[in-house]
Short mmCIF file of C-alpha atoms in Angstrom, two decimals:
data_model
loop_
_atom_site.label_atom_id
_atom_site.label_comp_id
_atom_site.label_asym_id
_atom_site.label_seq_id
_atom_site.Cartn_x
_atom_site.Cartn_y
_atom_site.Cartn_z
CA MET A 1 16.49 1.74 -6.04
CA SER A 2 16.78 -2.10 -6.79
CA GLU A 3 19.38 -4.71 -7.87
CA HIS A 4 18.37 -4.11 -11.68
CA THR A 5 18.58 -0.56 -11.88
CA ASP A 6 21.48 1.77 -12.83
CA ASN A 7 20.85 5.57 -12.91
CA ASN A 8 24.22 6.30 -14.40
CA ALA A 9 23.68 4.31 -17.13
CA VAL A 10 22.68 5.31 -20.80
CA THR A 11 19.09 6.18 -21.92
CA ASN A 12 16.62 3.41 -22.43
CA PRO A 13 16.95 2.79 -26.25
CA ALA A 14 13.37 1.79 -26.54
CA ALA A 15 11.74 5.36 -25.34
CA GLN A 16 14.34 7.53 -26.94
CA SER A 17 11.61 8.73 -29.24
CA PHE A 18 9.56 9.53 -26.56
CA PRO A 19 9.57 13.31 -26.25
CA VAL A 20 10.39 15.18 -22.84
CA ILE A 21 8.07 17.22 -21.16
CA ALA A 22 8.38 20.93 -20.73
CA SER A 23 7.95 22.08 -17.68
CA ARG A 24 5.98 25.50 -17.16
CA VAL A 25 6.18 25.47 -13.47
CA ASP A 26 6.97 29.03 -11.85
CA LEU A 27 9.33 27.99 -8.87
CA ARG A 28 9.25 31.47 -7.55
CA SER A 29 5.47 31.91 -7.42
CA ASP A 30 3.55 32.34 -4.10
CA ARG A 31 1.32 29.13 -4.74
CA TYR A 32 4.31 27.05 -5.36
CA ALA A 33 6.11 28.49 -1.77
CA GLU A 34 2.61 27.90 -0.32
CA ASN A 35 2.42 24.46 -1.22
CA ARG A 36 5.75 23.43 -0.12
CA ALA A 37 5.39 24.82 3.05
CA ALA A 38 2.21 23.31 3.86
CA ASN A 39 3.03 19.94 2.38
CA LEU A 40 6.48 19.69 4.44
CA ASN A 41 4.39 20.64 7.61
CA THR A 42 2.15 17.59 7.07
CA LEU A 43 5.01 15.40 6.30
CA GLU A 44 6.46 16.31 9.72
CA THR A 45 2.81 15.31 10.88
CA VAL A 46 3.29 11.94 9.33
CA ALA A 47 7.15 11.65 10.45
CA SER A 48 5.75 11.92 14.20
CA ALA A 49 3.28 9.29 13.85
CA LEU A 50 5.54 7.11 11.92
CA ALA A 51 8.36 7.58 14.99
CA ASP A 52 5.23 6.45 17.33
CA ALA A 53 4.91 3.33 15.32
CA ASN A 54 8.59 2.56 14.83
CA ALA A 55 8.65 2.90 18.75
CA GLY A 56 7.00 -0.36 19.69
CA GLY A 57 5.47 -0.73 22.74
CA GLY A 58 7.84 2.15 24.25
CA ASP A 59 10.75 2.47 26.47
CA LYS A 60 9.69 0.25 29.00
CA TYR A 61 9.38 -2.69 26.73
CA VAL A 62 11.97 -1.95 24.21
CA ASP A 63 14.38 -2.01 27.53
CA ARG A 64 13.17 -5.51 28.43
CA PHE A 65 13.79 -6.91 25.43
CA ARG A 66 17.40 -5.21 25.45
CA LYS A 67 18.22 -6.83 28.91
CA ALA A 68 17.23 -10.04 27.61
CA ASN A 69 19.78 -9.75 24.84
CA LYS A 70 17.03 -9.97 22.06
CA LEU A 71 17.14 -8.09 18.89
CA LEU A 72 14.16 -5.57 18.16
CA PRO A 73 11.60 -6.73 15.49
CA ARG A 74 12.82 -3.91 13.10
CA GLU A 75 16.54 -5.02 13.96
CA ARG A 76 15.76 -8.45 13.05
CA ILE A 77 14.60 -7.04 9.57
CA GLU A 78 17.45 -5.29 8.99
CA LEU A 79 19.90 -8.13 9.49
CA LEU A 80 17.75 -10.20 7.17
CA LEU A 81 17.95 -7.65 4.43
CA ASP A 82 20.60 -7.52 1.72
CA ARG A 83 23.11 -4.74 2.57
CA ASP A 84 22.14 -1.55 0.97
CA SER A 85 18.89 -2.97 -0.29
CA TYR A 86 15.48 -1.62 0.10
CA PHE A 87 12.67 -2.24 2.40
CA LEU A 88 9.32 -0.99 1.13
CA GLU A 89 7.27 -0.75 4.57
CA LEU A 90 3.63 -1.53 4.12
CA CYS A 91 0.55 -0.31 6.12
CA ALA A 92 3.01 1.44 8.53
CA LEU A 93 0.32 3.49 10.35
CA ALA A 94 -2.46 0.93 10.46
CA GLY A 95 -4.64 1.59 13.56
CA HIS A 96 -3.14 4.94 13.84
CA GLY A 97 -5.24 6.97 16.36
CA MET A 98 -7.83 3.90 17.23
CA LYS A 99 -8.79 3.32 20.41
CA GLY A 100 -7.16 0.18 21.78
CA ASN A 101 -4.61 0.12 18.80
CA LYS A 102 -1.18 0.91 18.57
CA ALA A 103 -0.13 2.53 15.20
CA GLY A 104 0.97 -0.28 13.28
CA ALA A 105 -1.08 -2.74 14.56
CA GLY A 106 1.85 -4.94 15.99
CA VAL A 107 3.15 -5.98 12.78
CA VAL A 108 5.88 -4.74 10.79
CA GLY A 109 5.74 -5.67 7.32
CA GLY A 110 6.91 -4.88 3.92
CA VAL A 111 8.97 -5.97 0.56
CA GLY A 112 12.50 -6.71 0.89
CA VAL A 113 15.53 -8.13 -0.63
CA VAL A 114 16.78 -11.37 0.92
CA SER A 115 19.72 -13.04 -0.65
CA GLY A 116 19.00 -11.16 -4.00
CA VAL A 117 15.10 -12.20 -3.92
CA GLU A 118 12.32 -9.93 -3.36
CA CYS A 119 10.43 -11.21 -0.56
CA MET A 120 7.38 -10.51 1.43
CA ILE A 121 8.59 -9.85 5.21
CA THR A 122 6.61 -9.71 8.19
CA ALA A 123 7.54 -9.46 11.73
CA SER A 124 5.56 -9.50 15.01
CA GLU A 125 5.76 -6.39 17.02
CA ALA A 126 6.75 -8.55 20.08
CA THR A 127 7.01 -5.19 22.15
CA VAL A 128 3.27 -4.43 21.76
CA LYS A 129 1.08 -6.76 23.88
CA GLY A 130 3.77 -9.69 23.18
CA GLY A 131 3.11 -9.59 19.75
CA ALA A 132 -0.44 -10.62 20.16
CA ILE A 133 -2.72 -9.87 17.12
CA ASN A 134 -5.63 -7.80 17.36
CA GLU A 135 -8.34 -6.74 14.57
CA MET A 136 -6.44 -4.30 12.74
CA GLY A 137 -3.35 -6.71 13.22
CA VAL A 138 -5.37 -9.49 11.30
CA LEU A 139 -6.48 -6.98 8.49
CA LYS A 140 -2.96 -5.85 7.93
CA SER A 141 -1.54 -9.12 7.88
CA GLY A 142 -4.39 -10.09 5.12
CA ARG A 143 -3.22 -7.30 3.01
CA LEU A 144 0.53 -8.21 3.43
CA SER A 145 -0.51 -11.44 2.44
CA ASP A 146 -2.61 -10.24 -0.53
CA VAL A 147 0.34 -8.34 -1.57
CA ALA A 148 2.69 -11.62 -1.61
CA ALA A 149 -0.11 -13.58 -3.57
CA GLU A 150 -0.94 -11.06 -6.12
CA ASN A 151 2.86 -10.50 -6.96
CA GLY A 152 3.90 -14.06 -6.38
CA LEU A 153 6.38 -13.34 -3.78
CA PRO A 154 8.12 -15.88 -1.28
CA SER A 155 7.52 -15.03 2.36
CA VAL A 156 9.62 -14.61 5.37
CA SER A 157 7.75 -14.34 8.96
CA LEU A 158 9.64 -13.21 11.93
CA ILE A 159 7.63 -14.77 14.73
CA GLU A 160 7.38 -13.93 18.37
CA SER A 161 3.65 -13.84 19.28
CA ALA A 162 1.52 -14.50 22.07
CA GLY A 163 -1.38 -15.29 19.50
CA ALA A 164 -4.75 -13.67 19.54
CA ASP A 165 -5.34 -10.81 21.93
CA LEU A 166 -7.77 -12.72 23.73
CA PRO A 167 -10.07 -9.94 25.19
CA ASN A 168 -11.07 -8.89 21.78
CA GLN A 169 -11.32 -12.81 20.68
CA LYS A 170 -14.74 -12.04 19.01
CA LYS A 171 -13.41 -9.60 16.29
CA ILE A 172 -10.42 -11.64 15.29
CA PHE A 173 -11.35 -15.40 15.72
CA VAL A 174 -13.03 -15.93 12.24
CA PRO A 175 -11.16 -13.28 10.24
CA GLY A 176 -8.05 -14.70 11.86
CA GLY A 177 -8.45 -18.23 10.27
CA ARG A 178 -7.41 -16.88 6.97
CA ALA A 179 -3.74 -16.12 7.53
CA PHE A 180 -3.26 -20.04 8.24
CA ARG A 181 -5.14 -20.98 4.87
CA GLU A 182 -3.35 -18.41 2.86
CA ILE A 183 0.19 -19.98 4.39
CA THR A 184 -0.96 -23.59 3.07
CA ARG A 185 -2.24 -22.04 -0.32
CA ALA A 186 0.95 -20.00 -0.85
CA SER A 187 2.88 -23.59 -0.71
CA LYS A 188 0.30 -25.11 -3.13
CA ALA A 189 1.28 -22.44 -5.15
CA ARG A 190 4.77 -22.90 -5.22
CA ARG A 191 5.53 -19.56 -3.21
CA PRO A 192 7.98 -20.48 -0.45
CA THR A 193 7.32 -19.67 2.93
CA VAL A 194 9.77 -19.54 5.72
CA CYS A 195 9.30 -18.80 9.51
CA LEU A 196 11.95 -17.96 12.10
CA VAL A 197 10.80 -18.05 15.45
CA PHE A 198 12.33 -15.65 18.21
CA GLY A 199 10.24 -16.27 21.05
CA SER A 200 7.11 -17.56 22.80
CA SER A 201 4.66 -18.34 19.90
CA THR A 202 1.26 -19.64 21.13
CA ALA A 203 -1.69 -20.81 20.12
CA GLY A 204 -2.37 -19.10 16.73
CA GLY A 205 1.30 -18.01 16.82
CA ALA A 206 2.16 -21.48 16.63
CA TYR A 207 0.33 -22.69 13.52
CA ILE A 208 2.62 -20.03 11.60
CA PRO A 209 5.88 -22.16 11.63
CA GLY A 210 3.66 -25.24 11.69
CA MET A 211 2.30 -24.56 8.55
CA SER A 212 5.24 -22.73 6.76
CA ASP A 213 7.64 -24.73 4.33
CA TYR A 214 10.64 -24.10 6.41
CA ALA A 215 10.82 -23.51 10.14
CA VAL A 216 13.95 -22.12 12.14
CA MET A 217 13.75 -22.16 16.00
CA VAL A 218 16.18 -20.21 18.02
CA LYS A 219 17.91 -22.25 20.61
CA GLU A 220 16.63 -21.81 24.46
CA GLN A 221 14.25 -18.94 23.30
CA ALA A 222 11.82 -20.17 20.96
CA ARG A 223 8.92 -21.91 22.50
CA VAL A 224 6.02 -23.00 20.09
CA TYR A 225 2.80 -24.47 21.65
CA LEU A 226 -0.74 -24.51 21.39
CA ALA A 227 -1.21 -24.06 24.66
CA GLY A 228 1.40 -23.05 27.66
CA PRO A 229 1.49 -24.72 30.59
CA PRO A 230 -0.76 -23.34 32.76
CA LEU A 231 -3.38 -24.18 30.26
CA VAL A 232 -2.29 -27.50 29.87
CA LYS A 233 -2.25 -27.98 33.78
CA MET A 234 -5.81 -26.68 33.79
CA ALA A 235 -7.10 -28.81 30.56
CA THR A 236 -5.38 -32.16 31.25
CA GLY A 237 -3.89 -31.92 35.08
CA GLU A 238 -0.21 -32.44 33.33
CA GLU A 239 2.60 -30.81 34.83
CA SER A 240 5.41 -29.28 32.10
CA ASP A 241 7.56 -26.80 31.92
CA HIS A 242 8.07 -24.10 28.67
CA GLU A 243 11.30 -26.10 27.43
CA SER A 244 10.04 -29.58 27.34
CA LEU A 245 6.40 -28.72 26.28
CA GLY A 246 7.67 -26.52 23.24
CA GLY A 247 11.11 -25.65 23.34
CA ALA A 248 13.17 -25.16 20.35
CA GLU A 249 15.43 -28.28 21.31
CA MET A 250 12.30 -30.43 21.63
CA HIS A 251 11.05 -29.51 18.38
CA SER A 252 14.26 -30.01 16.49
CA ARG A 253 15.09 -33.35 17.76
CA ILE A 254 11.43 -34.78 18.64
CA SER A 255 8.32 -33.47 17.26
CA GLY A 256 10.05 -32.26 13.82
CA VAL A 257 8.03 -29.01 13.57
CA SER A 258 11.11 -27.05 13.66
CA ASP A 259 13.70 -28.01 10.50
CA PHE A 260 16.94 -25.91 11.86
CA LEU A 261 17.89 -25.13 15.49
CA ALA A 262 19.69 -21.46 15.57
CA GLU A 263 22.13 -21.12 18.10
CA ASP A 264 21.07 -17.68 18.63
CA GLU A 265 18.72 -14.72 17.04
CA ARG A 266 21.75 -13.97 14.46
CA ASP A 267 22.42 -17.39 13.59
CA ALA A 268 18.47 -17.73 12.99
CA ILE A 269 18.51 -14.81 10.56
CA ARG A 270 21.31 -16.12 8.83
CA LEU A 271 19.99 -19.71 8.47
CA GLY A 272 16.92 -17.87 6.84
CA ARG A 273 18.95 -16.01 4.14
CA GLU A 274 20.53 -19.37 3.53
CA ILE A 275 17.34 -20.76 2.96
CA VAL A 276 16.28 -18.00 0.61
CA ALA A 277 19.22 -18.29 -1.12
CA HIS A 278 18.68 -22.13 -1.98
CA LEU A 279 15.30 -21.63 -3.38
CA ASN A 280 16.73 -20.82 -6.83
CA TRP A 281 14.29 -18.09 -7.35
CA ARG A 282 13.80 -16.43 -10.71
CA LYS A 283 12.00 -13.38 -11.61
CA ALA A 284 9.73 -13.66 -14.62
CA SER A 285 11.37 -10.45 -16.28
CA ALA A 286 13.44 -7.59 -15.71
CA PRO A 287 13.47 -3.78 -16.94
CA THR A 288 13.56 -3.68 -20.63
CA GLY A 289 16.72 -1.46 -20.27
CA PRO A 290 18.75 0.86 -18.19
CA ALA A 291 17.12 3.79 -16.45
CA ASP A 292 18.12 7.55 -16.45
CA PRO A 293 16.58 10.01 -13.96
CA PRO A 294 14.20 12.65 -14.60
CA VAL A 295 15.68 15.78 -16.11
CA TYR A 296 13.50 17.87 -13.28
CA ASP A 297 14.20 17.44 -9.79
CA ALA A 298 11.90 15.50 -7.69
CA GLU A 299 12.10 18.28 -4.79
CA GLU A 300 9.87 20.56 -7.01
CA LEU A 301 6.88 18.12 -6.47
CA LEU A 302 6.43 19.38 -3.03
CA GLY A 303 5.60 22.76 -4.61
CA ILE A 304 3.81 21.36 -7.31
CA ALA A 305 1.04 19.41 -5.47
CA SER A 306 -1.64 21.34 -4.07
CA ALA A 307 -1.91 22.03 -0.59
CA ASP A 308 -5.48 22.78 -0.94
CA ILE A 309 -7.44 20.32 -3.23
CA LYS A 310 -9.47 23.12 -4.60
CA HIS A 311 -6.61 24.54 -6.61
CA PRO A 312 -5.73 22.05 -9.77
CA PHE A 313 -2.20 21.18 -11.06
CA ASP A 314 -1.26 20.11 -14.24
CA PRO A 315 -0.57 16.21 -13.74
CA ARG A 316 2.53 16.22 -16.62
CA GLU A 317 4.44 18.38 -14.00
CA VAL A 318 4.20 15.37 -11.58
CA ILE A 319 5.01 12.80 -14.32
CA ALA A 320 8.19 14.97 -15.62
CA ARG A 321 9.35 14.47 -12.19
CA VAL A 322 9.00 10.78 -12.04
CA VAL A 323 9.31 8.96 -15.22
CA ASP A 324 12.85 8.24 -17.29
CA GLY A 325 14.22 11.21 -18.70
CA SER A 326 10.94 13.06 -18.17
CA ARG A 327 10.05 11.50 -21.73
CA PHE A 328 6.18 10.88 -21.84
CA SER A 329 4.33 9.88 -25.29
CA GLU A 330 0.87 11.05 -24.67
CA PHE A 331 -2.08 9.15 -26.24
CA LYS A 332 -4.97 11.35 -27.77
CA PRO A 333 -3.45 14.81 -26.19
CA LEU A 334 -6.66 16.78 -28.13
CA TYR A 335 -9.45 14.53 -26.71
CA GLY A 336 -10.70 14.15 -23.33
CA SER A 337 -8.31 16.39 -21.90
CA THR A 338 -9.43 15.86 -18.39
CA LEU A 339 -7.63 12.51 -18.16
CA VAL A 340 -3.97 12.47 -19.42
CA CYS A 341 -2.88 8.98 -20.65
CA GLY A 342 0.31 8.13 -22.35
CA TRP A 343 3.58 5.63 -22.15
CA ALA A 344 6.58 6.20 -20.04
CA HIS A 345 9.48 4.13 -18.38
CA ILE A 346 9.97 4.05 -14.56
CA HIS A 347 13.45 2.53 -13.84
CA GLY A 348 13.70 1.01 -16.83
CA PHE A 349 10.16 -0.67 -16.52
CA PRO A 350 7.44 0.39 -19.51
CA VAL A 351 4.31 1.79 -17.94
CA GLY A 352 1.23 2.97 -19.36
CA ILE A 353 0.01 6.50 -17.39
CA LEU A 354 -3.49 7.64 -16.30
CA ALA A 355 -3.42 10.75 -15.13
CA ASN A 356 -6.53 13.30 -13.54
CA ASN A 357 -6.55 16.75 -15.12
CA GLY A 358 -9.84 17.47 -13.51
CA ILE A 359 -13.36 16.28 -13.41
CA LEU A 360 -14.00 13.34 -15.60
CA PHE A 361 -16.37 13.69 -18.71
CA SER A 362 -17.44 11.28 -20.98
CA GLU A 363 -14.71 11.77 -23.53
CA SER A 364 -12.02 11.31 -20.73
CA ALA A 365 -13.72 8.36 -19.70
CA ASN A 366 -13.59 6.76 -23.16
CA LYS A 367 -10.47 7.87 -23.57
CA GLY A 368 -9.11 6.19 -20.55
CA ALA A 369 -10.97 3.00 -21.39
CA GLN A 370 -9.42 2.79 -24.89
CA PHE A 371 -5.99 3.48 -23.32
CA ILE A 372 -6.33 0.57 -20.50
CA GLN A 373 -7.28 -1.66 -23.53
CA LEU A 374 -4.04 -0.89 -25.46
CA CYS A 375 -1.68 -1.49 -22.46
CA ASN A 376 -3.32 -4.83 -22.03
CA LYS A 377 -2.88 -5.79 -25.36
CA SER A 378 0.88 -4.81 -25.00
CA ASN A 379 1.22 -6.37 -21.51
CA ILE A 380 2.10 -2.82 -20.25
CA PRO A 381 1.42 -2.14 -16.40
CA LEU A 382 -0.85 0.91 -15.45
CA VAL A 383 0.05 3.64 -13.25
CA PHE A 384 -2.80 5.50 -12.00
CA LEU A 385 -2.27 9.29 -10.64
CA GLN A 386 -5.52 9.92 -9.03
CA ASN A 387 -6.50 13.66 -8.27
CA THR A 388 -10.01 13.99 -9.09
CA THR A 389 -13.79 15.19 -7.62
CA GLY A 390 -15.54 12.64 -9.67
CA PHE A 391 -17.70 12.35 -12.99
CA MET A 392 -19.33 15.38 -14.33
CA VAL A 393 -23.21 15.82 -13.20
CA GLY A 394 -26.22 17.64 -14.70
CA ARG A 395 -28.92 17.44 -17.15
CA GLU A 396 -26.70 17.85 -20.33
CA TYR A 397 -24.02 15.26 -19.48
CA GLU A 398 -26.73 12.77 -18.20
CA GLU A 399 -28.14 13.21 -21.70
CA ALA A 400 -24.73 12.71 -23.49
CA GLY A 401 -24.07 9.33 -21.57
CA ILE A 402 -21.97 10.11 -18.35
CA ILE A 403 -23.48 7.21 -16.88
CA LYS A 404 -22.82 4.66 -19.62
CA ASN A 405 -19.12 6.22 -20.83
CA GLY A 406 -18.08 6.16 -17.07
CA ALA A 407 -19.12 2.68 -16.84
CA LYS A 408 -16.72 1.65 -19.91
CA LEU A 409 -13.93 3.03 -17.76
CA ILE A 410 -14.82 1.52 -14.73
CA ASN A 411 -15.34 -1.90 -16.74
CA ALA A 412 -11.70 -1.59 -18.27
CA VAL A 413 -10.38 -0.82 -14.75
CA SER A 414 -12.40 -3.76 -13.22
CA ASN A 415 -11.28 -6.37 -15.85
CA SER A 416 -7.78 -5.25 -16.75
CA THR A 417 -5.31 -8.03 -15.95
CA VAL A 418 -2.09 -5.92 -16.16
CA PRO A 419 -0.39 -5.16 -12.83
CA ALA A 420 -1.91 -1.88 -11.80
CA ILE A 421 -0.31 0.74 -9.11
CA THR A 422 -2.55 3.96 -7.78
CA ILE A 423 -0.71 6.93 -6.49
CA MET A 424 -3.25 9.50 -4.81
CA THR A 425 -1.97 12.98 -5.34
CA GLY A 426 -4.78 14.93 -4.34
CA ALA A 427 -8.70 14.65 -4.27
CA SER A 428 -10.18 11.39 -4.54
CA PHE A 429 -13.93 11.90 -4.28
CA GLY A 430 -17.26 9.85 -5.31
CA ALA A 431 -16.91 7.26 -8.50
CA GLY A 432 -13.51 8.94 -9.41
CA ASN A 433 -12.11 6.88 -6.96
CA TYR A 434 -13.49 3.84 -8.65
CA ALA A 435 -12.64 4.91 -12.12
CA MET A 436 -9.24 5.76 -11.18
CA SER A 437 -8.50 2.28 -9.29
CA GLY A 438 -8.99 2.72 -6.03
CA ARG A 439 -8.88 0.18 -3.16
CA ALA A 440 -11.84 -1.66 -3.96
CA TYR A 441 -10.51 -2.11 -7.45
CA ALA A 442 -7.34 -4.10 -6.19
CA PRO A 443 -4.44 -2.36 -7.46
CA ARG A 444 -1.15 -4.04 -6.81
CA PHE A 445 0.04 -1.30 -4.47
CA LEU A 446 -1.97 2.06 -3.45
CA PHE A 447 0.08 4.88 -1.91
CA THR A 448 -1.06 8.60 -1.17
CA TRP A 449 0.78 11.86 -0.88
CA PRO A 450 0.22 13.63 2.28
CA ASN A 451 -2.12 16.33 0.58
CA HIS A 452 -4.55 13.81 -0.35
CA ARG A 453 -8.21 13.47 0.73
CA ILE A 454 -10.77 10.98 0.29
CA ALA A 455 -14.67 10.78 0.74
CA VAL A 456 -17.83 10.05 -1.14
CA MET A 457 -17.78 13.77 -1.81
CA GLY A 458 -16.43 17.35 0.13
CA GLY A 459 -17.54 18.35 3.22
CA LYS A 460 -18.97 21.42 1.82
CA GLN A 461 -20.74 19.74 -0.78
CA LEU A 462 -22.55 17.11 1.58
CA ALA A 463 -23.76 19.89 3.90
CA GLY A 464 -24.90 21.95 1.07
CA VAL A 465 -27.02 18.75 -0.21
CA LEU A 466 -28.36 18.04 3.24
CA GLU A 467 -29.34 21.75 3.16
CA ILE A 468 -31.28 21.41 0.14
CA ILE A 469 -33.07 18.40 1.33
CA LYS A 470 -34.16 20.01 4.75
CA ARG A 471 -35.32 23.31 3.10
CA GLN A 472 -37.51 21.08 0.72
CA ALA A 473 -38.76 18.91 3.26
CA ALA A 474 -39.75 22.07 5.28
CA GLU A 475 -41.48 23.56 2.10
CA LYS A 476 -43.67 20.51 1.70
CA SER A 477 -44.58 20.17 5.50
CA GLY A 478 -45.16 23.96 5.58
CA GLU A 479 -42.93 24.61 8.61
CA PRO A 480 -40.75 26.92 9.12
CA VAL A 481 -36.53 26.18 8.54
CA ASP A 482 -34.82 26.29 12.18
CA GLU A 483 -31.97 28.47 10.48
CA ASN A 484 -29.73 28.24 13.68
CA GLY A 485 -30.21 24.53 14.12
CA LEU A 486 -29.49 23.90 10.43
CA MET A 487 -26.28 25.88 10.16
CA MET A 488 -25.11 23.82 13.36
CA VAL A 489 -25.75 20.89 11.58
CA LYS A 490 -24.16 22.01 8.42
CA MET A 491 -20.97 22.78 10.23
CA MET A 492 -20.96 19.52 11.98
CA ILE A 493 -20.96 17.43 8.96
CA GLU A 494 -18.73 19.57 7.32
CA GLN A 495 -16.09 19.16 10.33
CA GLN A 496 -16.80 15.28 10.29
CA ILE A 497 -16.31 14.74 6.52
CA ASP A 498 -13.10 16.79 6.40
CA GLN A 499 -11.68 15.18 9.46
CA GLU A 500 -12.51 11.72 8.15
CA SER A 501 -10.99 12.21 4.51
CA GLN A 502 -7.78 13.49 6.03
CA PRO A 503 -4.87 11.24 4.91
CA LEU A 504 -3.74 9.79 8.41
CA VAL A 505 -7.36 8.83 8.84
CA ALA A 506 -7.65 6.99 5.73
CA THR A 507 -4.11 5.04 6.14
CA ALA A 508 -5.12 3.81 9.49
CA ASN A 509 -8.08 2.27 8.46
CA LEU A 510 -6.13 0.45 5.51
CA TRP A 511 -7.41 2.00 2.60
CA ASP A 512 -4.19 2.60 1.50
CA ASP A 513 -0.57 1.25 1.66
CA GLY A 514 0.81 4.18 3.02
CA ILE A 515 1.42 7.76 2.89
CA ILE A 516 4.71 8.52 1.05
CA ASP A 517 6.91 11.63 0.47
CA PRO A 518 6.14 12.99 -3.17
CA ARG A 519 9.84 13.08 -3.68
CA ASP A 520 9.95 9.09 -3.30
CA THR A 521 7.21 8.70 -5.74
CA ARG A 522 9.63 7.47 -8.34
CA ASP A 523 11.42 4.77 -6.17
CA VAL A 524 8.28 3.47 -4.87
CA LEU A 525 7.17 3.33 -8.29
CA GLY A 526 10.12 1.46 -9.15
CA ILE A 527 10.14 -1.06 -6.57
CA SER A 528 6.51 -1.60 -6.88
CA LEU A 529 6.99 -2.23 -10.71
CA SER A 530 10.21 -4.69 -10.04
CA VAL A 531 7.85 -6.65 -7.17
CA ALA A 532 4.92 -7.17 -10.07
CA HIS A 533 7.47 -8.02 -12.76
CA THR A 534 7.96 -11.40 -10.15
CA GLN A 535 5.54 -13.08 -12.30
CA ARG A 536 4.88 -12.79 -16.18
CA VAL A 537 3.01 -9.75 -16.80
CA GLU A 538 -0.31 -10.60 -18.98
CA GLY A 539 -2.79 -8.41 -20.25
CA THR A 540 -6.33 -9.38 -21.43
CA THR A 541 -8.27 -8.84 -24.43
CA SER A 542 -11.52 -9.98 -22.81
CA TRP A 543 -14.04 -7.62 -21.45
CA GLY A 544 -17.70 -7.06 -20.21
CA VAL A 545 -20.57 -5.54 -22.26
CA PHE A 546 -19.90 -1.82 -23.23
CA ARG A 547 -23.00 0.18 -24.07
CA HIS A 548 -22.84 2.25 -27.08
#
């Protein structure tokens, strides 16, 4: 998985005393077979969407690249990466299905290993509108920048961009400026920024190499200018050509914008790797020991994860197929049973796991808040396995303080300072999304399984609430209820919510960092934890006010 991990090594001695989870999954049950078939089918749909994103602008523009003897953006990334290392792509389906957007939003980005260093790598998808950035591309680039900043990663940008997508400039001009601010802030924070320029980079595309710590330009191919020859002619009357105005030779020999002149694209990538190699970069910490694989097969996760979120499943069965040696030291196992908490190791990294086992009650909220405090005190990262319809409602539970107890958990999640990684393994409804470190609570990484659903509440529940309100209003006014009309509205609302809560819709809107195959969960968590340990992991003992 990473350069630190050896799955054939001996067991992590620090976890020897943790008990091994005893699995109770019936691999021959009808439910298991139904879940597996449904999840595989959904994964095919996701794979089809990813294939569309990976195809860039389509055959016409790919062929144009080939004829110009240029590497495709993903080929550039592949050559930049260390051989046999990983690339954890993020937000791969941003903009999927949105009008005016191509899946991927014109940017390829993720974490990969370059010269032994984990880096945030971004590449302009130059086969889509010449790499021009649109509204979703700005949002995606912002998310990639956040990941780099939060985890203290060096950044390598592979640029070939026409700048802003001008017909949509009103949506991108103001938020787009953030990208340049973040490059300079990274430099101030001593996070190196490296920019490799492969083609024409105009206007906003020109500021990226200009503001990066290191800039490499490809001879007779890279062109960097604030305005191209036609605009210069119109604005000043000056006659110029692309090469003299902003060519790689000029910037390397005269302006000084370029630090290195590459002979060709492969040479630019070589120089990029060389630059990263001489950064003398060191991670703050490594795994506490070598890892051993789970006792149970990750393949079984496809049958465990409920395709229908109304059917619960024991999160311990997921934990058993993700953590080192399937060992798990459970915290307060007899109290607050709808939230499973405990300690484990993933690829050698210690973690505290919070996993939903149903709806959140006061006891489970209190338990979760205490557990988060304990993990912060010991500088242990958190992993949230989210599958909940939210907090319990009703008079009995309100009187028992579900609001104040739920607030304790949300307070703990909000103010925790150790890295948090969230995997949405099923339902993510209402305040349960918040309490289990949803997107608004800034986990370092957030991924979803293909069976995931996210909404304020389920479609049936929302339609039911609407019906109650309509009937009460009719009763007060003395008017009869239009039963046919009410039924039609309920159907429309239910269909709308069910559609909007689908995983492909959520990931298109950047509510997560990507849909992952459940079988890859262990490795995705391992990479995420490795990235989070680029900086020192430090917990807090300072919290807001808790009501008692």
